mmCIF file of N, CA and C in Angstrom:
data_model
loop_
_atom_site.group_PDB
_atom_site.id
_atom_site.type_symbol
_atom_site.label_atom_id
_atom_site.label_comp_id
_atom_site.label_asym_id
_atom_site.label_seq_id
_atom_site.Cartn_x
_atom_site.Cartn_y
_atom_site.Cartn_z
ATOM 1 N N MET A 15 21.657 2.338 10.866
ATOM 2 C CA MET A 15 20.846 3.565 11.096
ATOM 3 C C MET A 15 19.642 3.464 11.872
ATOM 4 N N PRO A 16 19.799 4.434 13.006
ATOM 5 C CA PRO A 16 18.568 4.232 13.862
ATOM 6 C C PRO A 16 17.227 4.778 13.343
ATOM 7 N N ILE A 17 16.105 4.141 13.702
ATOM 8 C CA ILE A 17 14.802 4.507 13.263
ATOM 9 C C ILE A 17 14.310 5.551 14.169
ATOM 10 N N ASN A 18 14.274 6.852 13.831
ATOM 11 C CA ASN A 18 13.779 7.950 14.464
ATOM 12 C C ASN A 18 12.482 8.374 14.249
ATOM 13 N N SER A 19 12.095 8.096 13.108
ATOM 14 C CA SER A 19 10.729 8.456 12.497
ATOM 15 C C SER A 19 10.166 7.310 11.443
ATOM 16 N N PHE A 20 8.902 7.370 11.443
ATOM 17 C CA PHE A 20 8.241 6.238 10.448
ATOM 18 C C PHE A 20 8.867 6.522 8.975
ATOM 19 N N ARG A 21 9.228 7.852 8.846
ATOM 20 C CA ARG A 21 9.739 8.110 7.614
ATOM 21 C C ARG A 21 11.188 7.484 7.276
ATOM 22 N N ASP A 22 11.637 7.023 8.362
ATOM 23 C CA ASP A 22 13.053 6.204 8.204
ATOM 24 C C ASP A 22 12.973 4.931 7.804
ATOM 25 N N LEU A 23 11.597 4.263 7.858
ATOM 26 C CA LEU A 23 11.232 2.687 7.725
ATOM 27 C C LEU A 23 11.312 2.450 6.198
ATOM 28 N N ILE A 24 11.798 1.623 5.686
ATOM 29 C CA ILE A 24 11.864 1.099 4.110
ATOM 30 C C ILE A 24 10.316 0.855 4.222
ATOM 31 N N ALA A 25 9.739 0.192 4.689
ATOM 32 C CA ALA A 25 8.229 -0.146 4.653
ATOM 33 C C ALA A 25 7.489 0.883 4.404
ATOM 34 N N TRP A 26 7.595 2.025 5.187
ATOM 35 C CA TRP A 26 7.077 3.219 4.684
ATOM 36 C C TRP A 26 7.220 3.931 3.429
ATOM 37 N N GLN A 27 8.553 4.015 3.268
ATOM 38 C CA GLN A 27 9.095 4.592 1.939
ATOM 39 C C GLN A 27 8.492 3.798 0.559
ATOM 40 N N LYS A 28 8.524 2.294 0.776
ATOM 41 C CA LYS A 28 8.068 1.556 -0.422
ATOM 42 C C LYS A 28 6.347 1.656 -0.680
ATOM 43 N N ALA A 29 6.010 1.940 0.604
ATOM 44 C CA ALA A 29 4.303 2.031 0.537
ATOM 45 C C ALA A 29 4.202 3.487 0.049
ATOM 46 N N MET A 30 4.957 4.531 0.252
ATOM 47 C CA MET A 30 4.633 5.761 -0.263
ATOM 48 C C MET A 30 4.789 5.485 -1.870
ATOM 49 N N ASP A 31 5.698 4.895 -2.257
ATOM 50 C CA ASP A 31 6.234 4.690 -3.596
ATOM 51 C C ASP A 31 4.935 4.074 -4.389
ATOM 52 N N LEU A 32 4.654 2.847 -3.787
ATOM 53 C CA LEU A 32 3.434 2.230 -4.435
ATOM 54 C C LEU A 32 2.067 3.160 -4.360
ATOM 55 N N SER A 33 1.863 3.826 -3.347
ATOM 56 C CA SER A 33 1.002 4.991 -3.381
ATOM 57 C C SER A 33 0.918 5.865 -4.526
ATOM 58 N N ASP A 34 2.151 6.503 -4.758
ATOM 59 C CA ASP A 34 2.210 7.439 -5.947
ATOM 60 C C ASP A 34 2.070 6.604 -7.221
ATOM 61 N N HIS A 35 2.616 5.624 -7.388
ATOM 62 C CA HIS A 35 2.529 4.950 -8.562
ATOM 63 C C HIS A 35 0.963 4.622 -9.007
ATOM 64 N N ILE A 36 0.317 3.982 -7.905
ATOM 65 C CA ILE A 36 -1.155 3.782 -8.084
ATOM 66 C C ILE A 36 -2.081 5.066 -8.301
ATOM 67 N N TYR A 37 -1.796 6.226 -7.650
ATOM 68 C CA TYR A 37 -2.277 7.593 -8.217
ATOM 69 C C TYR A 37 -1.860 7.774 -9.730
ATOM 70 N N ASP A 38 -0.785 7.554 -10.056
ATOM 71 C CA ASP A 38 -0.506 7.744 -11.593
ATOM 72 C C ASP A 38 -1.220 6.803 -12.357
ATOM 73 N N LEU A 39 -1.216 5.548 -12.087
ATOM 74 C CA LEU A 39 -1.940 4.550 -12.798
ATOM 75 C C LEU A 39 -3.524 4.714 -13.029
ATOM 76 N N THR A 40 -3.966 5.302 -11.841
ATOM 77 C CA THR A 40 -5.580 5.581 -11.874
ATOM 78 C C THR A 40 -5.858 6.863 -12.714
ATOM 79 N N GLU A 41 -4.801 7.716 -12.741
ATOM 80 C CA GLU A 41 -5.303 8.821 -13.586
ATOM 81 C C GLU A 41 -5.975 8.604 -14.807
ATOM 82 N N SER A 42 -5.900 7.654 -15.702
ATOM 83 C CA SER A 42 -6.190 7.466 -16.939
ATOM 84 C C SER A 42 -7.346 6.601 -16.851
ATOM 85 N N PHE A 43 -7.889 6.085 -15.666
ATOM 86 C CA PHE A 43 -9.132 5.380 -15.802
ATOM 87 C C PHE A 43 -10.265 5.887 -16.262
ATOM 88 N N PRO A 44 -11.286 5.237 -16.795
ATOM 89 C CA PRO A 44 -12.537 5.867 -17.404
ATOM 90 C C PRO A 44 -13.299 6.762 -16.236
ATOM 91 N N LYS A 45 -13.740 7.593 -16.919
ATOM 92 C CA LYS A 45 -14.407 8.776 -16.188
ATOM 93 C C LYS A 45 -15.745 8.099 -15.091
ATOM 94 N N GLU A 46 -16.299 6.987 -15.601
ATOM 95 C CA GLU A 46 -17.282 6.379 -14.713
ATOM 96 C C GLU A 46 -16.521 5.865 -13.645
ATOM 97 N N GLU A 47 -15.242 5.509 -13.617
ATOM 98 C CA GLU A 47 -14.599 4.905 -12.368
ATOM 99 C C GLU A 47 -14.262 6.127 -11.294
ATOM 100 N N VAL A 48 -14.342 7.368 -11.608
ATOM 101 C CA VAL A 48 -13.964 8.360 -10.502
ATOM 102 C C VAL A 48 -14.352 7.923 -9.201
ATOM 103 N N PHE A 49 -15.660 7.545 -8.995
ATOM 104 C CA PHE A 49 -16.051 7.272 -7.582
ATOM 105 C C PHE A 49 -16.126 5.767 -7.417
ATOM 106 N N GLY A 50 -15.602 5.126 -8.425
ATOM 107 C CA GLY A 50 -15.605 3.506 -8.141
ATOM 108 C C GLY A 50 -14.319 3.221 -7.922
ATOM 109 N N LEU A 51 -13.739 2.154 -8.645
ATOM 110 C CA LEU A 51 -12.560 1.465 -8.605
ATOM 111 C C LEU A 51 -11.291 2.786 -8.238
ATOM 112 N N ARG A 52 -11.282 3.569 -9.007
ATOM 113 C CA ARG A 52 -10.174 4.532 -8.949
ATOM 114 C C ARG A 52 -10.111 5.146 -7.617
ATOM 115 N N SER A 53 -11.200 5.585 -6.959
ATOM 116 C CA SER A 53 -11.464 6.092 -5.417
ATOM 117 C C SER A 53 -10.986 5.083 -4.791
ATOM 118 N N GLN A 54 -11.588 3.860 -4.780
ATOM 119 C CA GLN A 54 -11.102 2.825 -3.823
ATOM 120 C C GLN A 54 -10.059 2.249 -3.709
ATOM 121 N N LEU A 55 -9.325 2.287 -4.988
ATOM 122 C CA LEU A 55 -7.855 1.709 -5.074
ATOM 123 C C LEU A 55 -6.976 2.968 -4.371
ATOM 124 N N ARG A 56 -7.366 4.063 -4.580
ATOM 125 C CA ARG A 56 -6.491 5.157 -4.034
ATOM 126 C C ARG A 56 -6.570 5.311 -2.645
ATOM 127 N N ARG A 57 -7.822 4.891 -1.981
ATOM 128 C CA ARG A 57 -8.056 4.943 -0.459
ATOM 129 C C ARG A 57 -7.200 4.201 0.098
ATOM 130 N N CYS A 58 -7.246 2.906 -0.440
ATOM 131 C CA CYS A 58 -6.611 1.620 0.187
ATOM 132 C C CYS A 58 -5.116 1.673 -0.041
ATOM 133 N N ALA A 59 -4.615 2.270 -1.125
ATOM 134 C CA ALA A 59 -3.218 2.562 -1.191
ATOM 135 C C ALA A 59 -2.724 3.642 -0.395
ATOM 136 N N VAL A 60 -3.488 4.689 -0.066
ATOM 137 C CA VAL A 60 -2.995 5.465 1.115
ATOM 138 C C VAL A 60 -3.117 5.039 2.517
ATOM 139 N N SER A 61 -3.970 4.156 2.510
ATOM 140 C CA SER A 61 -4.013 3.222 3.892
ATOM 141 C C SER A 61 -2.887 2.760 4.249
ATOM 142 N N ILE A 62 -2.009 2.199 3.565
ATOM 143 C CA ILE A 62 -0.839 1.346 3.658
ATOM 144 C C ILE A 62 0.163 2.028 4.497
ATOM 145 N N PRO A 63 0.822 3.310 3.857
ATOM 146 C CA PRO A 63 1.676 4.096 4.532
ATOM 147 C C PRO A 63 1.179 4.778 5.691
ATOM 148 N N SER A 64 -0.006 5.130 5.650
ATOM 149 C CA SER A 64 -0.781 5.768 6.801
ATOM 150 C C SER A 64 -0.717 4.752 7.943
ATOM 151 N N ASN A 65 -1.097 3.544 7.913
ATOM 152 C CA ASN A 65 -1.226 2.822 8.973
ATOM 153 C C ASN A 65 0.160 2.467 9.579
ATOM 154 N N ILE A 66 1.197 2.362 8.717
ATOM 155 C CA ILE A 66 2.614 2.040 9.090
ATOM 156 C C ILE A 66 2.995 3.218 9.923
ATOM 157 N N ALA A 67 2.682 4.569 9.469
ATOM 158 C CA ALA A 67 3.055 5.665 10.417
ATOM 159 C C ALA A 67 2.290 5.844 11.737
ATOM 160 N N GLU A 68 0.917 5.563 11.634
ATOM 161 C CA GLU A 68 0.259 5.602 12.883
ATOM 162 C C GLU A 68 0.660 4.674 13.800
ATOM 163 N N GLY A 69 1.104 3.270 13.343
ATOM 164 C CA GLY A 69 1.577 2.306 14.269
ATOM 165 C C GLY A 69 2.588 2.510 14.922
ATOM 166 N N HIS A 70 3.588 3.214 13.928
ATOM 167 C CA HIS A 70 4.842 3.577 14.550
ATOM 168 C C HIS A 70 4.923 4.504 15.661
ATOM 169 N N ALA A 71 3.803 5.494 15.635
ATOM 170 C CA ALA A 71 3.513 6.552 16.362
ATOM 171 C C ALA A 71 3.131 6.373 17.751
ATOM 172 N N ARG A 72 2.671 5.168 17.779
ATOM 173 C CA ARG A 72 2.016 4.532 18.922
ATOM 174 C C ARG A 72 2.948 4.444 20.177
ATOM 175 N N HIS A 73 4.193 4.176 19.589
ATOM 176 C CA HIS A 73 5.349 3.846 20.619
ATOM 177 C C HIS A 73 5.120 2.678 21.528
ATOM 178 N N SER A 74 4.369 1.626 20.766
ATOM 179 C CA SER A 74 4.179 0.319 21.473
ATOM 180 C C SER A 74 4.234 -0.596 20.577
ATOM 181 N N THR A 75 5.296 -1.667 20.710
ATOM 182 C CA THR A 75 5.645 -2.636 19.854
ATOM 183 C C THR A 75 4.262 -3.373 19.516
ATOM 184 N N ARG A 76 3.483 -3.796 20.297
ATOM 185 C CA ARG A 76 2.224 -4.568 20.107
ATOM 186 C C ARG A 76 1.409 -3.628 19.342
ATOM 187 N N ASP A 77 1.283 -2.402 19.517
ATOM 188 C CA ASP A 77 0.299 -1.475 18.668
ATOM 189 C C ASP A 77 1.043 -1.493 17.198
ATOM 190 N N PHE A 78 2.252 -1.117 17.193
ATOM 191 C CA PHE A 78 2.982 -1.404 15.872
ATOM 192 C C PHE A 78 2.723 -2.479 15.108
ATOM 193 N N ILE A 79 2.875 -3.578 15.786
ATOM 194 C CA ILE A 79 2.572 -4.688 14.703
ATOM 195 C C ILE A 79 1.132 -4.977 14.375
ATOM 196 N N HIS A 80 0.101 -4.565 15.255
ATOM 197 C CA HIS A 80 -1.269 -4.371 14.902
ATOM 198 C C HIS A 80 -1.469 -3.688 13.546
ATOM 199 N N PHE A 81 -0.830 -2.582 13.597
ATOM 200 C CA PHE A 81 -0.994 -1.559 12.308
ATOM 201 C C PHE A 81 -0.349 -2.026 11.281
ATOM 202 N N LEU A 82 0.804 -2.658 11.293
ATOM 203 C CA LEU A 82 1.433 -3.277 10.367
ATOM 204 C C LEU A 82 0.663 -4.275 9.675
ATOM 205 N N ARG A 83 -0.060 -5.073 10.384
ATOM 206 C CA ARG A 83 -0.894 -6.139 9.911
ATOM 207 C C ARG A 83 -2.167 -5.505 9.146
ATOM 208 N N VAL A 84 -2.732 -4.367 9.800
ATOM 209 C CA VAL A 84 -3.673 -3.629 9.145
ATOM 210 C C VAL A 84 -3.306 -3.019 7.715
ATOM 211 N N ALA A 85 -1.902 -2.751 7.586
ATOM 212 C CA ALA A 85 -1.480 -2.164 6.404
ATOM 213 C C ALA A 85 -1.141 -3.373 5.409
ATOM 214 N N ARG A 86 -0.941 -4.453 6.045
ATOM 215 C CA ARG A 86 -0.846 -5.653 5.218
ATOM 216 C C ARG A 86 -2.103 -6.078 4.613
ATOM 217 N N GLY A 87 -3.148 -6.013 5.169
ATOM 218 C CA GLY A 87 -4.734 -6.148 4.892
ATOM 219 C C GLY A 87 -4.945 -5.205 3.773
ATOM 220 N N SER A 88 -4.633 -3.926 3.875
ATOM 221 C CA SER A 88 -4.679 -2.837 2.713
ATOM 222 C C SER A 88 -4.161 -3.178 1.630
ATOM 223 N N LEU A 89 -3.004 -3.763 1.879
ATOM 224 C CA LEU A 89 -2.130 -4.083 0.724
ATOM 225 C C LEU A 89 -2.708 -5.232 -0.163
ATOM 226 N N ALA A 90 -3.278 -6.066 0.505
ATOM 227 C CA ALA A 90 -3.977 -7.386 -0.198
ATOM 228 C C ALA A 90 -5.465 -6.846 -0.788
ATOM 229 N N GLU A 91 -6.035 -5.777 -0.130
ATOM 230 C CA GLU A 91 -6.868 -5.292 -0.972
ATOM 231 C C GLU A 91 -6.741 -4.365 -2.139
ATOM 232 N N ALA A 92 -5.717 -3.654 -2.151
ATOM 233 C CA ALA A 92 -5.029 -3.051 -3.203
ATOM 234 C C ALA A 92 -4.885 -3.998 -4.439
ATOM 235 N N GLU A 93 -4.136 -5.255 -4.136
ATOM 236 C CA GLU A 93 -3.866 -6.077 -5.042
ATOM 237 C C GLU A 93 -5.002 -6.682 -5.564
ATOM 238 N N SER A 94 -6.160 -6.929 -5.006
ATOM 239 C CA SER A 94 -7.340 -7.505 -5.505
ATOM 240 C C SER A 94 -7.835 -6.443 -6.377
ATOM 241 N N GLN A 95 -7.831 -5.212 -6.059
ATOM 242 C CA GLN A 95 -8.308 -4.154 -6.918
ATOM 243 C C GLN A 95 -7.733 -4.018 -8.081
ATOM 244 N N LEU A 96 -6.337 -4.208 -7.959
ATOM 245 C CA LEU A 96 -5.325 -4.048 -9.086
ATOM 246 C C LEU A 96 -5.598 -5.224 -10.210
ATOM 247 N N MET A 97 -5.887 -6.203 -9.597
ATOM 248 C CA MET A 97 -6.383 -7.453 -10.544
ATOM 249 C C MET A 97 -7.646 -7.372 -11.104
ATOM 250 N N LEU A 98 -8.527 -6.558 -10.501
ATOM 251 C CA LEU A 98 -9.744 -6.156 -11.033
ATOM 252 C C LEU A 98 -9.622 -5.345 -12.175
ATOM 253 N N CYS A 99 -8.886 -4.490 -11.947
ATOM 254 C CA CYS A 99 -8.618 -3.087 -12.909
ATOM 255 C C CYS A 99 -7.880 -3.977 -14.144
ATOM 256 N N GLY A 100 -7.104 -4.874 -14.024
ATOM 257 C CA GLY A 100 -6.480 -5.670 -15.158
ATOM 258 C C GLY A 100 -7.734 -6.261 -15.907
ATOM 259 N N ARG A 101 -8.402 -6.959 -15.308
ATOM 260 C CA ARG A 101 -9.619 -7.718 -15.982
ATOM 261 C C ARG A 101 -10.387 -6.823 -16.605
ATOM 262 N N ARG A 102 -10.571 -5.442 -16.075
ATOM 263 C CA ARG A 102 -11.533 -4.684 -16.839
ATOM 264 C C ARG A 102 -10.620 -3.716 -18.045
ATOM 265 N N LYS A 103 -9.415 -4.160 -17.949
ATOM 266 C CA LYS A 103 -8.634 -3.575 -19.205
ATOM 267 C C LYS A 103 -8.432 -2.247 -18.947
ATOM 268 N N TYR A 104 -8.387 -1.638 -17.541
ATOM 269 C CA TYR A 104 -8.109 -0.363 -17.200
ATOM 270 C C TYR A 104 -6.608 -0.226 -17.116
ATOM 271 N N LEU A 105 -5.923 -1.193 -17.026
ATOM 272 C CA LEU A 105 -4.490 -1.429 -16.961
ATOM 273 C C LEU A 105 -3.838 -2.264 -17.965
ATOM 274 N N SER A 106 -2.718 -2.002 -18.472
ATOM 275 C CA SER A 106 -2.044 -2.899 -19.273
ATOM 276 C C SER A 106 -1.584 -4.135 -18.692
ATOM 277 N N ASN A 107 -1.196 -5.196 -19.237
ATOM 278 C CA ASN A 107 -0.678 -6.338 -18.537
ATOM 279 C C ASN A 107 0.920 -5.903 -18.003
ATOM 280 N N GLY A 108 1.400 -5.258 -18.772
ATOM 281 C CA GLY A 108 2.826 -4.721 -18.202
ATOM 282 C C GLY A 108 2.729 -4.002 -16.728
ATOM 283 N N ALA A 109 1.881 -2.706 -17.040
ATOM 284 C CA ALA A 109 1.504 -2.086 -15.875
ATOM 285 C C ALA A 109 0.937 -2.779 -14.636
ATOM 286 N N LEU A 110 0.105 -3.761 -14.791
ATOM 287 C CA LEU A 110 -0.195 -4.639 -13.849
ATOM 288 C C LEU A 110 0.887 -5.400 -13.275
ATOM 289 N N GLU A 111 1.664 -6.124 -14.127
ATOM 290 C CA GLU A 111 2.648 -7.017 -13.667
ATOM 291 C C GLU A 111 3.615 -6.239 -12.663
ATOM 292 N N LYS A 112 4.096 -4.953 -13.335
ATOM 293 C CA LYS A 112 4.941 -4.057 -12.717
ATOM 294 C C LYS A 112 4.565 -3.665 -11.062
ATOM 295 N N THR A 113 3.267 -3.363 -11.049
ATOM 296 C CA THR A 113 2.581 -2.836 -9.807
ATOM 297 C C THR A 113 2.573 -4.067 -8.943
ATOM 298 N N LEU A 114 1.847 -5.184 -9.342
ATOM 299 C CA LEU A 114 1.873 -6.317 -8.535
ATOM 300 C C LEU A 114 3.277 -6.837 -7.929
ATOM 301 N N LYS A 115 4.435 -6.621 -8.611
ATOM 302 C CA LYS A 115 5.741 -6.833 -8.422
ATOM 303 C C LYS A 115 5.932 -5.934 -7.192
ATOM 304 N N GLU A 116 5.861 -4.833 -7.359
ATOM 305 C CA GLU A 116 6.152 -3.696 -6.424
ATOM 306 C C GLU A 116 5.341 -4.084 -5.019
ATOM 307 N N SER A 117 3.967 -4.320 -5.402
ATOM 308 C CA SER A 117 3.201 -4.724 -4.067
ATOM 309 C C SER A 117 3.943 -6.027 -3.337
ATOM 310 N N ASP A 118 4.340 -7.091 -3.954
ATOM 311 C CA ASP A 118 4.808 -8.341 -3.411
ATOM 312 C C ASP A 118 6.009 -7.821 -2.699
ATOM 313 N N GLU A 119 6.855 -7.131 -3.349
ATOM 314 C CA GLU A 119 8.104 -6.777 -2.527
ATOM 315 C C GLU A 119 7.822 -5.917 -1.178
ATOM 316 N N LEU A 120 6.608 -5.061 -1.232
ATOM 317 C CA LEU A 120 6.197 -4.432 -0.189
ATOM 318 C C LEU A 120 5.599 -5.485 1.062
ATOM 319 N N GLY A 121 5.035 -6.484 0.559
ATOM 320 C CA GLY A 121 4.432 -7.502 1.346
ATOM 321 C C GLY A 121 5.440 -8.128 2.188
ATOM 322 N N ARG A 122 6.864 -8.573 1.234
ATOM 323 C CA ARG A 122 7.695 -9.048 1.970
ATOM 324 C C ARG A 122 8.464 -8.192 3.111
ATOM 325 N N VAL A 123 8.443 -7.025 2.686
ATOM 326 C CA VAL A 123 9.071 -6.154 3.581
ATOM 327 C C VAL A 123 8.332 -5.984 4.972
ATOM 328 N N LEU A 124 6.965 -5.941 4.743
ATOM 329 C CA LEU A 124 6.237 -5.730 6.031
ATOM 330 C C LEU A 124 5.978 -7.088 6.699
ATOM 331 N N ALA A 125 6.169 -8.349 6.165
ATOM 332 C CA ALA A 125 6.191 -9.528 6.732
ATOM 333 C C ALA A 125 7.446 -9.692 7.451
ATOM 334 N N GLY A 126 8.766 -9.176 6.831
ATOM 335 C CA GLY A 126 9.899 -9.409 7.760
ATOM 336 C C GLY A 126 9.830 -8.390 8.807
ATOM 337 N N LEU A 127 9.260 -7.204 8.817
ATOM 338 C CA LEU A 127 9.054 -6.105 9.777
ATOM 339 C C LEU A 127 8.260 -6.787 11.087
ATOM 340 N N ILE A 128 7.281 -7.175 10.613
ATOM 341 C CA ILE A 128 6.424 -8.099 11.692
ATOM 342 C C ILE A 128 7.054 -9.045 12.313
ATOM 343 N N SER A 129 7.837 -9.973 11.669
ATOM 344 C CA SER A 129 8.386 -11.064 11.960
ATOM 345 C C SER A 129 9.683 -10.649 13.027
ATOM 346 N N SER A 130 10.430 -9.591 12.679
ATOM 347 C CA SER A 130 11.431 -9.150 13.679
ATOM 348 C C SER A 130 10.943 -8.397 14.783
ATOM 349 N N LEU A 131 9.842 -7.896 14.756
ATOM 350 C CA LEU A 131 9.315 -7.177 15.985
ATOM 351 C C LEU A 131 8.600 -8.281 16.867
ATOM 352 N N SER A 132 8.173 -9.420 16.330
ATOM 353 C CA SER A 132 7.560 -10.281 17.147
ATOM 354 C C SER A 132 8.443 -11.110 17.785
ATOM 355 N N ASP A 133 9.524 -11.232 17.494
ATOM 356 C CA ASP A 133 10.591 -12.151 18.205
ATOM 357 C C ASP A 133 10.977 -11.695 19.705
#
């Protein structure tokens, strides 16, 4: 299937799924975290699909790879924040494991896409 839009990219689709999941997870965070971890985690989660889309829209392989790497950085940031949320007991172990598994899969997809574009 040809890639006509960033919406066709599996990486973008998985990043959107992860962002949705993170929004759902953070809905029940304590009130004092509305402007703390909840806000920060949501911002970096949204950054992942946004950077994939922006990079694809640049119509330059070099720029696209750069933005995919930025997305990967935001993914690492989100993982760190998720782990802190687990330590603070804002997330159950099951929810944390499931989300980190989803994040790991997205990381592999991004790495594969970067590798395929770098050849």
